[in-house]
């Protein structure tokens, strides 16, 4: 999984990160006039753009990471040779080399289990930081017919409501109920905007879309996720649509219970 993929999954922009750029300049070494100029710019915390404008392409690419990213120093000597771990919201991005991967896993386990980290997690307010995404209301429709008889109607509703997750299951050995259909709103809309327009291709493209402002791109990123109110509304619309497609006499019960009480 690439770092860009992590940003896409979280609905975040890829941005030049000043702390990462400074780290790369310091760690990667080099010599000559250009390197000396970079080292001098690293010391100027008040003007990150000056450093960004002088970065070589290789360092610029490695310093471009998801917005809200943190560099987590998990050892006792952050000024030594140890590289920090990149944290994007509640996701840690680990190196792919097995020995380094194993080392970082051990460090992260110790870090997450410390009382200080637990307290920090409870207080953090990073965008999109939700350890447990909100869930919509869930509806269950109980039918008197086998699921094979309503495939066409069900498929039509599924196609009309891409932001809702449908399920269809047979009920065995019950005198009245033969099929149960479930509907639940999606938290993440599958890379489509709430207007069902393709989003990722224009928001997280390899190049920069000069016709779209940064504010507009960030707003598009937010369109990747639904609030609970929006999810509940999507489910209600899908439920009403399904009810209009099915014959009324086969719908025996509609409820929001977590368990089927027949």
Short mmCIF file of C-alpha atoms in Angstrom, two decimals:
data_model
loop_
_atom_site.label_atom_id
_atom_site.label_comp_id
_atom_site.label_asym_id
_atom_site.label_seq_id
_atom_site.Cartn_x
_atom_site.Cartn_y
_atom_site.Cartn_z
CA UNK A 1 0.00 0.00 0.00
CA UNK A 2 1.52 3.34 -1.01
CA UNK A 3 1.43 6.48 1.11
CA UNK A 4 -0.70 8.09 -1.57
CA UNK A 5 -3.20 5.24 -1.19
CA UNK A 6 -3.36 5.91 2.56
CA UNK A 7 -4.18 9.56 1.84
CA UNK A 8 -6.85 8.54 -0.64
CA UNK A 9 -8.45 6.09 1.79
CA UNK A 10 -8.61 8.77 4.50
CA UNK A 11 -9.79 11.53 2.19
CA UNK A 12 -6.67 13.62 2.78
CA UNK A 13 -4.53 15.81 0.52
CA UNK A 14 -0.90 14.98 -0.25
CA UNK A 15 1.14 17.95 0.97
CA UNK A 16 4.77 18.93 1.41
CA UNK A 17 5.58 18.33 5.08
CA UNK A 18 8.12 20.73 6.58
CA UNK A 19 9.32 18.43 9.36
CA UNK A 20 9.72 15.52 6.93
CA UNK A 21 11.62 17.72 4.48
CA UNK A 22 14.00 18.85 7.23
CA UNK A 23 14.53 15.26 8.35
CA UNK A 24 15.33 14.09 4.83
CA UNK A 25 17.82 16.90 4.27
CA UNK A 26 19.55 16.09 7.56
CA UNK A 27 19.53 12.29 7.19
CA UNK A 28 20.36 11.91 3.52
CA UNK A 29 23.54 13.92 3.75
CA UNK A 30 25.13 15.21 0.60
CA UNK A 31 27.74 17.82 -0.14
CA UNK A 32 28.37 20.87 -2.21
CA UNK A 33 26.89 24.34 -2.33
CA UNK A 34 23.31 23.15 -2.86
CA UNK A 35 23.37 20.95 0.23
CA UNK A 36 24.89 23.70 2.36
CA UNK A 37 22.10 26.01 1.24
CA UNK A 38 19.47 23.42 2.18
CA UNK A 39 20.98 22.91 5.62
CA UNK A 40 20.86 26.66 6.19
CA UNK A 41 17.17 26.77 5.17
CA UNK A 42 16.37 23.86 7.51
CA UNK A 43 17.26 26.11 10.45
CA UNK A 44 14.67 28.71 9.42
CA UNK A 45 11.37 27.45 10.84
CA UNK A 46 9.60 30.69 9.91
CA UNK A 47 9.84 30.19 6.14
CA UNK A 48 9.12 26.59 5.05
CA UNK A 49 8.35 27.75 1.50
CA UNK A 50 11.96 28.83 1.08
CA UNK A 51 13.09 25.27 1.81
CA UNK A 52 10.37 23.73 -0.38
CA UNK A 53 11.43 25.83 -3.37
CA UNK A 54 15.01 24.48 -3.20
CA UNK A 55 14.28 20.78 -2.59
CA UNK A 56 15.64 18.31 -5.16
CA UNK A 57 12.94 16.25 -6.88
CA UNK A 58 13.78 13.08 -4.93
CA UNK A 59 13.50 14.71 -1.52
CA UNK A 60 10.41 16.67 -2.59
CA UNK A 61 8.65 13.45 -3.53
CA UNK A 62 9.55 11.70 -0.25
CA UNK A 63 8.54 14.79 1.78
CA UNK A 64 5.08 14.87 0.20
CA UNK A 65 2.83 12.98 2.61
CA UNK A 66 -0.82 13.05 3.73
CA UNK A 67 -1.96 16.21 5.47
CA UNK A 68 -2.35 15.83 9.27
CA UNK A 69 0.59 13.37 9.25
CA UNK A 70 2.79 13.15 12.33
CA UNK A 71 6.36 11.90 12.65
CA UNK A 72 6.35 9.69 15.72
CA UNK A 73 9.71 9.25 17.44
CA UNK A 74 9.28 6.08 19.48
CA UNK A 75 12.76 5.69 20.93
CA UNK A 76 14.63 7.40 23.75
CA UNK A 77 17.02 9.11 21.32
CA UNK A 78 15.08 10.99 18.62
CA UNK A 79 18.26 12.87 17.67
CA UNK A 80 20.13 9.66 16.83
CA UNK A 81 20.03 7.48 13.73
CA UNK A 82 16.52 6.14 14.33
CA UNK A 83 13.89 7.05 11.72
CA UNK A 84 10.47 8.09 13.02
CA UNK A 85 7.25 6.28 12.13
CA UNK A 86 4.78 8.13 9.91
CA UNK A 87 1.34 8.35 11.54
CA UNK A 88 -1.68 9.36 9.45
CA UNK A 89 -4.62 9.90 11.78
CA UNK A 90 -4.91 6.51 13.54
CA UNK A 91 -2.84 4.62 10.95
CA UNK A 92 0.88 3.91 11.26
CA UNK A 93 2.79 3.52 7.98
CA UNK A 94 5.59 0.99 8.44
CA UNK A 95 8.69 0.18 6.37
CA UNK A 96 8.50 -2.82 4.04
CA UNK A 97 11.93 -4.29 4.90
CA UNK A 98 11.14 -7.21 7.30
CA UNK A 99 13.75 -6.45 10.02
CA UNK A 100 12.75 -2.77 10.14
CA UNK A 101 9.07 -3.71 10.05
CA UNK A 102 9.47 -6.03 13.04
CA UNK A 103 11.41 -3.40 14.96
CA UNK A 104 8.76 -0.73 14.38
CA UNK A 105 5.94 -3.12 15.35
CA UNK A 106 7.59 -3.64 18.73
CA UNK A 107 8.09 0.09 19.20
CA UNK A 108 4.49 0.90 18.27
CA UNK A 109 3.12 -1.75 20.63
CA UNK A 110 5.01 -0.17 23.51
CA UNK A 111 3.99 3.32 22.41
CA UNK A 112 0.26 2.56 22.14
CA UNK A 113 0.12 0.77 25.48
CA UNK A 114 1.65 3.67 27.43
CA UNK A 115 -0.71 5.72 29.65
CA UNK A 116 0.52 8.95 28.03
CA UNK A 117 -0.46 7.79 24.53
CA UNK A 118 -3.87 6.57 25.67
CA UNK A 119 -4.57 9.99 27.19
CA UNK A 120 -3.43 11.77 24.02
CA UNK A 121 -5.62 9.62 21.78
CA UNK A 122 -8.70 10.44 23.83
CA UNK A 123 -8.06 14.18 23.44
CA UNK A 124 -6.96 14.40 19.81
CA UNK A 125 -9.17 16.14 17.26
CA UNK A 126 -7.55 15.32 13.92
CA UNK A 127 -9.84 15.50 10.89
CA UNK A 128 -11.52 12.20 10.08
CA UNK A 129 -10.20 10.63 13.33
CA UNK A 130 -12.89 8.09 14.10
CA UNK A 131 -11.73 4.81 15.56
CA UNK A 132 -15.30 3.56 15.16
CA UNK A 133 -17.16 5.10 12.19
CA UNK A 134 -20.77 6.13 12.84
CA UNK A 135 -23.44 3.61 11.87
CA UNK A 136 -26.74 4.41 10.25
CA UNK A 137 -30.12 3.07 11.25
CA UNK A 138 -30.52 -0.47 9.91
CA UNK A 139 -33.82 -1.68 8.47
CA UNK A 140 -34.99 -5.26 8.00
CA UNK A 141 -37.76 -6.17 5.63
CA UNK A 142 -39.40 -9.56 6.21
CA UNK A 143 -41.04 -11.16 3.18
CA UNK A 144 -43.40 -14.07 2.66
CA UNK A 145 -41.72 -15.24 -0.58
CA UNK A 146 -38.42 -16.85 -1.52
CA UNK A 147 -35.62 -14.43 -2.37
CA UNK A 148 -35.35 -15.83 -5.91
CA UNK A 149 -38.73 -14.31 -6.73
CA UNK A 150 -37.75 -10.71 -5.98
CA UNK A 151 -34.27 -10.58 -7.54
CA UNK A 152 -35.25 -8.12 -10.27
CA UNK A 153 -36.89 -5.66 -7.89
CA UNK A 154 -34.06 -5.93 -5.37
CA UNK A 155 -31.37 -5.40 -8.02
CA UNK A 156 -33.18 -2.30 -9.25
CA UNK A 157 -33.19 -0.78 -5.77
CA UNK A 158 -29.52 -1.66 -5.24
CA UNK A 159 -28.59 0.05 -8.51
CA UNK A 160 -30.60 3.16 -7.59
CA UNK A 161 -29.03 3.57 -4.15
CA UNK A 162 -25.22 3.12 -4.31
CA UNK A 163 -24.77 4.72 -0.88
CA UNK A 164 -26.75 1.97 0.85
CA UNK A 165 -25.61 -1.59 1.59
CA UNK A 166 -28.28 -4.22 0.86
CA UNK A 167 -28.36 -7.80 2.11
CA UNK A 168 -30.75 -10.63 1.22
CA UNK A 169 -30.93 -13.86 3.21
CA UNK A 170 -33.26 -16.87 3.18
CA UNK A 171 -35.14 -17.82 6.34
CA UNK A 172 -35.37 -21.57 6.85
CA UNK A 173 -38.11 -23.46 8.72
CA UNK A 174 -40.41 -20.56 9.52
CA UNK A 175 -44.12 -20.76 8.76
CA UNK A 176 -44.49 -17.16 7.52
CA UNK A 177 -41.13 -15.49 6.90
CA UNK A 178 -39.13 -16.72 3.90
CA UNK A 179 -36.70 -13.89 3.17
CA UNK A 180 -35.11 -11.02 5.07
CA UNK A 181 -33.69 -7.95 3.32
CA UNK A 182 -31.38 -5.62 5.26
CA UNK A 183 -30.50 -2.01 4.46
CA UNK A 184 -27.70 -0.01 6.06
CA UNK A 185 -26.10 3.29 5.05
CA UNK A 186 -22.50 3.38 3.90
CA UNK A 187 -20.07 5.60 5.86
CA UNK A 188 -17.61 5.68 2.97
CA UNK A 189 -19.28 6.19 -0.37
CA UNK A 190 -16.96 4.11 -2.52
CA UNK A 191 -14.99 7.01 -4.06
CA UNK A 192 -18.06 8.74 -5.45
CA UNK A 193 -19.31 12.13 -4.34
CA UNK A 194 -22.70 12.49 -2.71
CA UNK A 195 -23.99 13.46 -6.16
CA UNK A 196 -22.65 10.12 -7.46
CA UNK A 197 -19.92 11.80 -9.50
CA UNK A 198 -16.53 10.12 -9.79
CA UNK A 199 -14.24 11.85 -7.29
CA UNK A 200 -10.84 10.27 -6.92
CA UNK A 201 -9.68 10.79 -10.49
CA UNK A 202 -9.93 14.56 -10.20
CA UNK A 203 -9.19 15.08 -6.51
CA UNK A 204 -6.12 12.88 -6.07
CA UNK A 205 -4.64 12.89 -9.58
CA UNK A 206 -0.91 12.57 -10.15
CA UNK A 207 -0.76 16.09 -11.49
CA UNK A 208 -2.07 19.36 -10.08
CA UNK A 209 -5.41 20.59 -11.36
CA UNK A 210 -4.79 24.31 -11.64
CA UNK A 211 -8.47 24.97 -12.26
CA UNK A 212 -9.41 23.67 -8.81
CA UNK A 213 -8.42 25.55 -5.67
CA UNK A 214 -6.98 23.80 -2.62
CA UNK A 215 -10.12 24.66 -0.67
CA UNK A 216 -12.31 23.07 -3.33
CA UNK A 217 -10.15 19.93 -3.38
CA UNK A 218 -10.35 19.64 0.42
CA UNK A 219 -14.12 20.03 0.23
CA UNK A 220 -14.20 17.26 -2.38
CA UNK A 221 -12.22 15.06 -0.02
CA UNK A 222 -14.83 15.60 2.67
CA UNK A 223 -17.44 14.40 0.19
CA UNK A 224 -15.96 10.92 0.55
CA UNK A 225 -17.67 10.48 3.92
CA UNK A 226 -21.24 10.71 5.15
CA UNK A 227 -22.50 11.95 8.48
CA UNK A 228 -24.90 9.74 10.43
CA UNK A 229 -27.79 12.02 9.47
CA UNK A 230 -26.95 11.68 5.79
CA UNK A 231 -26.60 7.90 6.09
CA UNK A 232 -29.97 7.63 7.85
CA UNK A 233 -31.61 9.68 5.11
CA UNK A 234 -30.03 7.53 2.38
CA UNK A 235 -31.39 4.38 4.04
CA UNK A 236 -34.89 5.79 4.42
CA UNK A 237 -35.00 6.76 0.74
CA UNK A 238 -33.79 3.30 -0.26
CA UNK A 239 -36.36 1.61 1.98
CA UNK A 240 -39.25 3.59 0.52
CA UNK A 241 -38.00 2.83 -2.99
CA UNK A 242 -37.79 -0.89 -2.25
CA UNK A 243 -41.30 -0.93 -0.76
CA UNK A 244 -42.74 0.67 -3.89
CA UNK A 245 -41.09 -1.97 -6.11
CA UNK A 246 -42.25 -5.00 -4.12
CA UNK A 247 -45.86 -6.24 -4.06
CA UNK A 248 -47.43 -4.95 -0.86
CA UNK A 249 -48.91 -8.31 0.10
CA UNK A 250 -45.49 -10.01 0.41
CA UNK A 251 -44.11 -7.43 2.90
CA UNK A 252 -44.98 -8.85 6.31
CA UNK A 253 -42.86 -6.68 8.58
CA UNK A 254 -40.39 -3.79 8.54
CA UNK A 255 -38.36 -3.06 11.65
CA UNK A 256 -35.03 -1.75 12.94
CA UNK A 257 -34.35 -4.51 15.46
CA UNK A 258 -30.88 -6.00 15.67
CA UNK A 259 -32.32 -9.46 15.92
CA UNK A 260 -35.16 -11.24 14.21
CA UNK A 261 -37.99 -11.84 16.65
CA UNK A 262 -40.48 -13.92 14.77
#
